[in-house]
Amino acid sequence: MRLVFPSLVLFTYITVSLIAFLPCRTLIKAAAAVILLVVSLKYPIYVKIGGAFIAPDLPRPLLLSLEFLYSSMVILAFLLVLKDVTALLLWLSRSLGSSWHLPFTPGIRSGGILLVALVLGIYGTWQSLRVPDVRTVEITLPRLPAALDGFSIVQLSDIHIGPFLQREWLAGVVAKTNSLDPDIIALTGDMIDGSPEALRDDIAPLGELRARYGVYGITGNHEYYFRVNQWLPTFSDLGVIMLQNEHRVLSANGAELVIAGLPDHAERWFGGQGPDIGRALAGAPEAVRVVLAHQPHGAPDNIAADLQLSGHTHGGLLFFLKWLLASFNGGLVEGLYEVGPMKVYVSPGTGLWSGFSCRLGVPSEISRIVLRSDNLGAVTK
């Protein structure tokens, strides 16, 4: 499991940088190290006890506790890096004649850093569980006819209905979405973490989504982990038009707009074709084209479209990890980009993944995309 090694690296670093220097007895240090080791082994615990890495079958309070503690561990490691780098710079400055030192005693510093990490862990976990706010983004498309100026798309991405986010949360998201009176609603993958039988009641509020020209969806990688062939008809029964390398032509105010959808790259792992923009747009008119693609890194293959809407990255989740997530997604991690002649909007996600349930500086959002036909550029409110 790829995340076990970095987790153990964090454990080792925190032990060396913090626990080893605590002003207390060796027995207490050993106990602290054991607790930290258990937290760092969260993913093997999910697999061995919960039966699954993605959606473990464990009591929700236990899951939330593990997520909070693991998130606090990651934040603690980041704070310790800041402390150690600062200490190194101050040591170098003293070799040049300065008298600067870190403030407070080692015990007070260690206790303060640990307290800050725990508080931020609680706050970040709360941020990931709340019903998100609406973010409005205006995107200018040069080929958009004046008749479609102001056409609105509400994007919901990575809602991950499962162990943490359930029916009540989704009902709140649906109510906020419907209040925006969108022209279309786009669900850009990773809608579930579980089987249709287990989540039938929790996913039901999707059937209440309302948009002037329809609700459209695509698969994310997580749909393929949970029997995608059963989920596709389930989504259709809820009124979601699932686009699998296909498109629809919408007529609004006397003008046409093409909405196309690509299956996730994970489809290839399960014997499918995977995303194919040529097939998705085959026979489409020469109108403005909006393509839904869960993962943003394939954007260079999709420049036959005018706009791509993606998710998958969760915006990096923690502000200091955005660079890392960007490196795995072609530099596309959150917000509006240009890839050749095409605009790409990457949602930071509406929900959370149960494997890491914390957000700091990267809030979840209900994305309201407003298309513009003038040349004023894109404005984010």
Coordinates of C-alpha atoms in Angstrom, one line a residue:
M1 CA 0.0 0.0 0.0
R2 CA 1.7 3.2 -1.2
L3 CA 0.6 5.4 1.7
V4 CA 2.1 3.1 4.4
F5 CA 5.7 4.1 3.6
P6 CA 5.2 7.9 3.8
S7 CA 3.1 7.4 6.9
L8 CA 6.0 5.6 8.6
V9 CA 8.4 8.3 7.4
L10 CA 6.2 10.9 9.2
F11 CA 6.2 8.7 12.3
T12 CA 10.0 8.5 12.3
Y13 CA 10.5 12.2 11.7
I14 CA 8.1 13.2 14.5
T15 CA 9.7 10.7 16.9
V16 CA 13.2 12.1 16.2
S17 CA 12.2 15.8 16.0
L18 CA 9.7 15.9 18.9
I19 CA 9.2 12.8 21.0
A20 CA 12.9 12.2 21.6
F21 CA 13.4 15.6 23.1
L22 CA 10.4 15.8 25.3
P23 CA 11.3 16.8 28.9
C24 CA 9.8 13.7 30.5
R25 CA 10.6 10.1 31.5
T26 CA 11.6 7.5 28.9
L27 CA 8.5 5.4 29.6
I28 CA 6.2 8.4 28.7
K29 CA 8.2 9.0 25.5
A30 CA 7.9 5.3 24.6
A31 CA 4.1 5.4 25.2
A32 CA 3.8 8.5 23.0
A33 CA 5.8 6.8 20.2
V34 CA 3.5 3.7 20.4
I35 CA 0.4 5.9 20.1
L36 CA 1.9 7.7 17.1
L37 CA 2.9 4.4 15.5
V38 CA -0.7 3.2 15.8
V39 CA -2.0 6.4 14.2
S40 CA 0.5 6.1 11.4
L41 CA -0.7 2.6 10.6
K42 CA -4.2 3.9 9.9
Y43 CA -4.4 2.4 6.4
P44 CA -3.4 -1.1 7.4
I45 CA -5.9 -0.9 10.2
Y46 CA -8.6 0.0 7.7
V47 CA -7.7 -3.0 5.5
K48 CA -7.2 -5.6 8.3
I49 CA -10.1 -4.6 10.6
G50 CA -12.4 -2.5 8.4
G51 CA -12.0 -4.8 5.4
A52 CA -11.3 -2.1 2.9
F53 CA -8.7 0.7 2.3
I54 CA -11.2 3.0 0.5
A55 CA -14.4 2.6 2.6
P56 CA -13.7 0.6 5.7
D57 CA -16.6 -0.9 7.6
L58 CA -15.9 0.6 11.0
P59 CA -18.1 2.6 13.4
R60 CA -18.3 6.2 12.3
P61 CA -16.9 7.6 15.6
L62 CA -13.9 5.4 15.4
L63 CA -13.3 6.4 11.8
L64 CA -13.6 10.1 12.6
S65 CA -11.2 9.7 15.5
L66 CA -8.6 8.0 13.3
E67 CA -9.0 10.6 10.6
F68 CA -8.6 13.4 13.1
L69 CA -5.5 11.9 14.7
Y70 CA -3.9 11.0 11.3
S71 CA -4.6 14.5 10.0
S72 CA -3.1 16.0 13.1
M73 CA 0.0 13.9 12.6
V74 CA 0.5 15.2 9.0
I75 CA 0.0 18.8 10.2
L76 CA 2.4 18.2 13.2
A77 CA 5.1 17.0 10.8
F78 CA 4.7 20.1 8.7
L79 CA 4.9 22.4 11.8
L80 CA 8.0 20.5 12.9
V81 CA 9.7 21.0 9.5
L82 CA 9.0 24.7 9.9
K83 CA 10.5 24.6 13.4
D84 CA 13.6 22.6 12.4
V85 CA 14.3 24.7 9.3
T86 CA 14.0 27.9 11.4
A87 CA 16.3 26.4 14.1
L88 CA 18.9 25.5 11.4
L89 CA 18.8 29.1 9.9
L90 CA 19.2 30.5 13.4
W91 CA 22.1 28.2 14.1
L92 CA 23.8 29.4 10.9
S93 CA 23.1 33.0 11.8
R94 CA 24.8 32.5 15.2
S95 CA 27.9 31.3 13.4
L96 CA 27.9 34.7 11.7
G97 CA 27.8 36.5 15.0
S98 CA 24.0 36.8 15.8
S99 CA 22.5 35.8 19.1
W100 CA 19.1 34.7 17.8
H101 CA 17.4 31.6 19.3
L102 CA 14.0 30.0 19.1
P103 CA 11.6 31.5 21.6
F104 CA 10.5 29.6 24.7
T105 CA 11.9 26.5 26.3
P106 CA 12.0 23.2 24.4
G107 CA 9.1 21.9 26.5
I108 CA 6.9 24.9 25.9
R109 CA 7.7 24.9 22.2
S110 CA 6.9 21.2 21.9
G111 CA 3.7 21.5 23.8
G112 CA 2.6 24.5 21.8
I113 CA 3.3 22.9 18.4
L114 CA 1.4 19.7 19.4
L115 CA -1.6 21.8 20.6
V116 CA -1.7 23.8 17.4
A117 CA -1.5 20.6 15.3
L118 CA -4.4 19.1 17.3
V119 CA -6.6 22.2 17.0
L120 CA -5.9 22.5 13.2
G121 CA -6.7 18.7 12.9
I122 CA -10.1 19.3 14.5
Y123 CA -10.8 22.4 12.4
G124 CA -9.7 20.6 9.2
T125 CA -11.9 17.6 9.9
W126 CA -14.8 19.9 10.5
Q127 CA -14.1 21.7 7.3
S128 CA -14.2 18.5 5.3
L129 CA -17.6 17.4 6.8
R130 CA -19.6 20.5 6.5
V131 CA -22.0 21.3 3.6
P132 CA -19.8 23.5 1.4
D133 CA -20.4 27.0 0.3
V134 CA -21.1 28.1 -3.3
R135 CA -18.2 29.4 -5.4
T136 CA -19.1 31.3 -8.5
V137 CA -16.6 31.3 -11.4
E138 CA -17.2 33.3 -14.6
I139 CA -15.5 31.8 -17.6
T140 CA -15.2 33.5 -21.0
L141 CA -15.4 31.1 -24.0
P142 CA -14.5 32.9 -27.3
R143 CA -16.9 30.8 -29.3
L144 CA -19.8 31.2 -27.0
P145 CA -22.7 32.9 -28.8
A146 CA -24.2 36.0 -27.1
A147 CA -27.5 34.1 -26.7
L148 CA -25.8 31.8 -24.2
D149 CA -24.1 34.5 -22.2
G150 CA -24.9 33.8 -18.5
F151 CA -25.5 30.1 -19.1
S152 CA -24.9 28.4 -15.7
I153 CA -23.5 25.0 -14.8
V154 CA -23.4 23.8 -11.2
Q155 CA -20.6 21.3 -10.8
L156 CA -20.6 18.8 -8.0
S157 CA -17.5 16.7 -7.8
D158 CA -16.1 14.0 -5.5
I159 CA -19.1 13.9 -3.2
H160 CA -18.0 10.4 -2.0
I161 CA -21.2 9.3 -0.3
G162 CA -20.1 6.5 2.0
P163 CA -18.8 6.1 5.6
F164 CA -18.7 9.8 6.4
L165 CA -20.9 11.8 4.1
Q166 CA -24.4 10.4 4.1
R167 CA -28.0 11.2 3.3
E168 CA -28.4 14.3 5.5
W169 CA -25.3 15.9 4.1
L170 CA -26.2 15.2 0.5
A171 CA -29.7 16.6 1.1
G172 CA -28.1 19.8 2.2
V173 CA -25.9 19.9 -0.9
V174 CA -28.9 19.2 -3.2
A175 CA -30.9 22.0 -1.6
K176 CA -28.1 24.5 -2.1
T177 CA -27.6 23.4 -5.6
N178 CA -31.3 23.7 -6.6
S179 CA -31.5 27.1 -5.0
L180 CA -29.0 28.3 -7.7
D181 CA -31.6 27.5 -10.5
P182 CA -28.9 26.2 -12.8
D183 CA -29.2 25.5 -16.5
I184 CA -27.4 22.2 -16.1
I185 CA -25.9 20.2 -13.2
A186 CA -22.6 18.3 -13.8
L187 CA -21.5 15.5 -11.5
T188 CA -17.9 14.9 -12.3
G189 CA -17.2 11.5 -10.8
D190 CA -16.4 9.8 -7.5
M191 CA -20.0 10.1 -6.3
I192 CA -19.8 7.0 -4.0
D193 CA -17.7 4.8 -1.8
G194 CA -19.7 1.7 -1.4
S195 CA -22.1 -0.7 -3.1
P196 CA -25.6 0.3 -4.4
E197 CA -27.2 -2.0 -1.8
A198 CA -25.3 -0.3 1.1
L199 CA -25.8 3.3 -0.1
R200 CA -29.3 3.2 -1.7
D201 CA -30.9 5.4 0.9
D202 CA -27.9 7.7 1.3
I203 CA -27.6 8.4 -2.4
A204 CA -31.4 9.0 -2.9
P205 CA -31.3 12.8 -2.6
L206 CA -29.5 12.9 -6.0
G207 CA -32.9 12.2 -7.4
E208 CA -34.1 15.6 -6.2
L209 CA -31.6 17.6 -8.3
R210 CA -33.3 20.0 -10.7
A211 CA -31.8 21.8 -13.7
R212 CA -33.3 23.5 -16.7
Y213 CA -31.6 21.3 -19.3
G214 CA -30.8 18.2 -17.2
V215 CA -28.4 16.6 -14.8
Y216 CA -25.4 14.9 -16.3
G217 CA -22.8 12.7 -14.8
I218 CA -19.6 10.7 -15.5
T219 CA -17.7 8.0 -13.7
G220 CA -14.7 8.7 -11.5
N221 CA -12.2 6.1 -10.5
H222 CA -14.1 5.2 -7.3
E223 CA -17.2 4.1 -9.3
Y224 CA -15.1 1.3 -10.7
Y225 CA -14.0 0.0 -7.3
F226 CA -17.6 -0.6 -6.4
R227 CA -19.3 -2.5 -9.3
V228 CA -19.7 0.3 -11.8
N229 CA -22.1 -1.8 -13.9
Q230 CA -24.6 -1.7 -11.0
W231 CA -24.1 2.0 -10.3
L232 CA -24.7 3.2 -13.8
P233 CA -28.4 2.1 -13.9
T234 CA -28.8 3.3 -10.3
F235 CA -27.6 6.8 -11.3
S236 CA -29.9 6.7 -14.3
D237 CA -32.9 5.8 -12.1
L238 CA -32.1 8.9 -10.1
G239 CA -32.4 11.1 -13.1
V240 CA -28.7 11.5 -13.9
I241 CA -27.8 11.2 -17.6
M242 CA -24.5 9.3 -17.5
L243 CA -22.3 10.1 -20.4
Q244 CA -19.8 7.4 -21.3
N245 CA -17.8 8.7 -24.3
E246 CA -20.9 10.3 -25.6
H247 CA -22.6 13.7 -25.8
R248 CA -25.9 15.5 -25.9
V249 CA -26.8 18.6 -27.8
L250 CA -28.7 21.3 -25.8
S251 CA -30.8 24.0 -27.5
A252 CA -31.1 27.2 -25.4
N253 CA -32.3 30.6 -26.5
G254 CA -31.9 29.6 -30.1
A255 CA -28.3 28.5 -29.8
E256 CA -26.7 25.1 -29.3
L257 CA -24.3 23.8 -26.7
V258 CA -22.7 20.3 -26.6
I259 CA -22.2 18.6 -23.3
A260 CA -19.9 15.5 -23.5
G261 CA -18.7 13.1 -20.9
L262 CA -15.7 10.7 -20.6
P263 CA -15.4 7.7 -18.4
D264 CA -12.5 7.7 -16.0
H265 CA -9.1 6.3 -16.9
A266 CA -9.7 3.6 -14.3
E267 CA -12.2 2.0 -16.8
R268 CA -9.1 0.5 -18.6
W269 CA -8.1 -1.4 -15.5
F270 CA -11.5 -3.1 -15.5
G271 CA -11.5 -4.1 -19.2
G272 CA -13.1 -1.0 -20.7
Q273 CA -12.1 1.4 -23.3
G274 CA -11.4 4.4 -21.1
P275 CA -11.8 8.1 -22.2
D276 CA -12.0 8.7 -25.9
I277 CA -12.7 12.4 -26.8
G278 CA -13.1 11.5 -30.5
R279 CA -15.8 9.0 -29.8
A280 CA -17.5 11.3 -27.3
L281 CA -17.8 14.1 -29.8
A282 CA -18.5 12.0 -32.9
G283 CA -21.2 13.7 -34.9
A284 CA -21.4 16.7 -32.6
P285 CA -22.2 20.0 -34.3
E286 CA -19.7 22.9 -34.4
A287 CA -21.1 24.5 -31.3
V288 CA -19.4 25.3 -28.0
R289 CA -18.4 22.1 -26.4
V290 CA -18.2 21.4 -22.6
V291 CA -16.5 18.1 -21.7
L292 CA -16.8 16.4 -18.3
A293 CA -13.6 14.4 -17.3
H294 CA -13.0 13.3 -13.8
Q295 CA -9.2 13.5 -13.8
P296 CA -7.7 16.7 -15.1
H297 CA -4.3 15.4 -16.2
G298 CA -5.8 14.1 -19.6
A299 CA -6.8 17.7 -20.6
P300 CA -4.2 18.0 -23.4
D301 CA -6.0 15.1 -25.2
N302 CA -9.4 16.9 -25.0
I303 CA -8.6 20.3 -26.7
A304 CA -11.3 19.6 -29.2
A305 CA -13.6 21.0 -26.5
D306 CA -13.9 24.6 -25.4
L307 CA -14.2 23.9 -21.6
Q308 CA -13.3 20.9 -19.5
L309 CA -14.7 20.4 -16.0
S310 CA -12.8 18.1 -13.7
G311 CA -12.2 17.1 -10.1
H312 CA -10.3 14.2 -8.5
T313 CA -7.5 16.2 -6.9
H314 CA -9.6 17.6 -3.9
G315 CA -7.5 20.7 -4.5
G316 CA -4.6 19.1 -2.6
L317 CA -6.7 19.0 0.7
L318 CA -4.0 20.8 2.7
F319 CA -2.5 24.0 1.3
F320 CA 1.1 22.8 1.8
L321 CA 0.4 19.6 -0.2
K322 CA -1.0 21.3 -3.3
W323 CA 2.3 21.2 -5.1
L324 CA 2.5 17.4 -4.5
L325 CA -1.0 16.8 -5.9
A326 CA -0.3 19.1 -8.8
S327 CA 2.7 17.1 -9.8
F328 CA 0.5 14.0 -10.2
N329 CA -2.1 15.8 -12.3
G330 CA -0.1 17.7 -14.9
G331 CA 0.1 20.8 -12.8
L332 CA -3.7 21.1 -12.6
V333 CA -4.9 20.9 -9.0
E334 CA -7.6 23.6 -8.3
G335 CA -9.2 26.5 -10.1
L336 CA -9.2 27.8 -13.7
Y337 CA -6.4 26.9 -16.2
E338 CA -5.8 27.2 -19.9
V339 CA -4.6 24.1 -21.8
G340 CA -4.0 25.2 -25.4
P341 CA -7.2 26.9 -26.6
M342 CA -9.3 25.1 -24.0
K343 CA -10.3 26.3 -20.5
V344 CA -10.1 23.8 -17.7
Y345 CA -11.8 24.2 -14.3
V346 CA -10.7 21.8 -11.6
S347 CA -13.0 21.7 -8.7
P348 CA -11.4 21.1 -5.2
G349 CA -14.3 18.8 -4.6
T350 CA -17.7 19.0 -2.9
G351 CA -17.2 16.2 -0.5
L352 CA -14.2 14.2 0.9
W353 CA -12.4 10.9 0.5
S354 CA -12.7 8.7 3.6
G355 CA -9.0 7.9 3.3
F356 CA -8.0 11.5 4.3
S357 CA -10.7 13.6 5.8
C358 CA -9.1 17.0 6.4
R359 CA -9.0 20.4 4.6
L360 CA -6.9 23.4 5.5
G361 CA -6.8 26.4 3.1
V362 CA -8.6 24.3 0.5
P363 CA -12.3 24.4 1.3
S364 CA -14.8 22.2 -0.5
E365 CA -17.2 23.9 -2.8
I366 CA -20.4 23.8 -4.9
S367 CA -19.0 25.2 -8.1
R368 CA -21.3 27.6 -10.0
I369 CA -19.8 28.1 -13.5
V370 CA -21.2 31.0 -15.4
L371 CA -20.3 31.1 -19.1
R372 CA -19.6 34.5 -20.7
S373 CA -19.3 35.4 -24.4
D374 CA -17.5 38.7 -24.0
N375 CA -13.7 39.2 -23.7
L376 CA -13.5 40.4 -20.1
G377 CA -11.7 37.3 -19.0
A378 CA -12.5 35.0 -16.1
V379 CA -13.4 36.4 -12.7
T380 CA -13.7 34.4 -9.5
K381 CA -15.9 35.7 -6.8

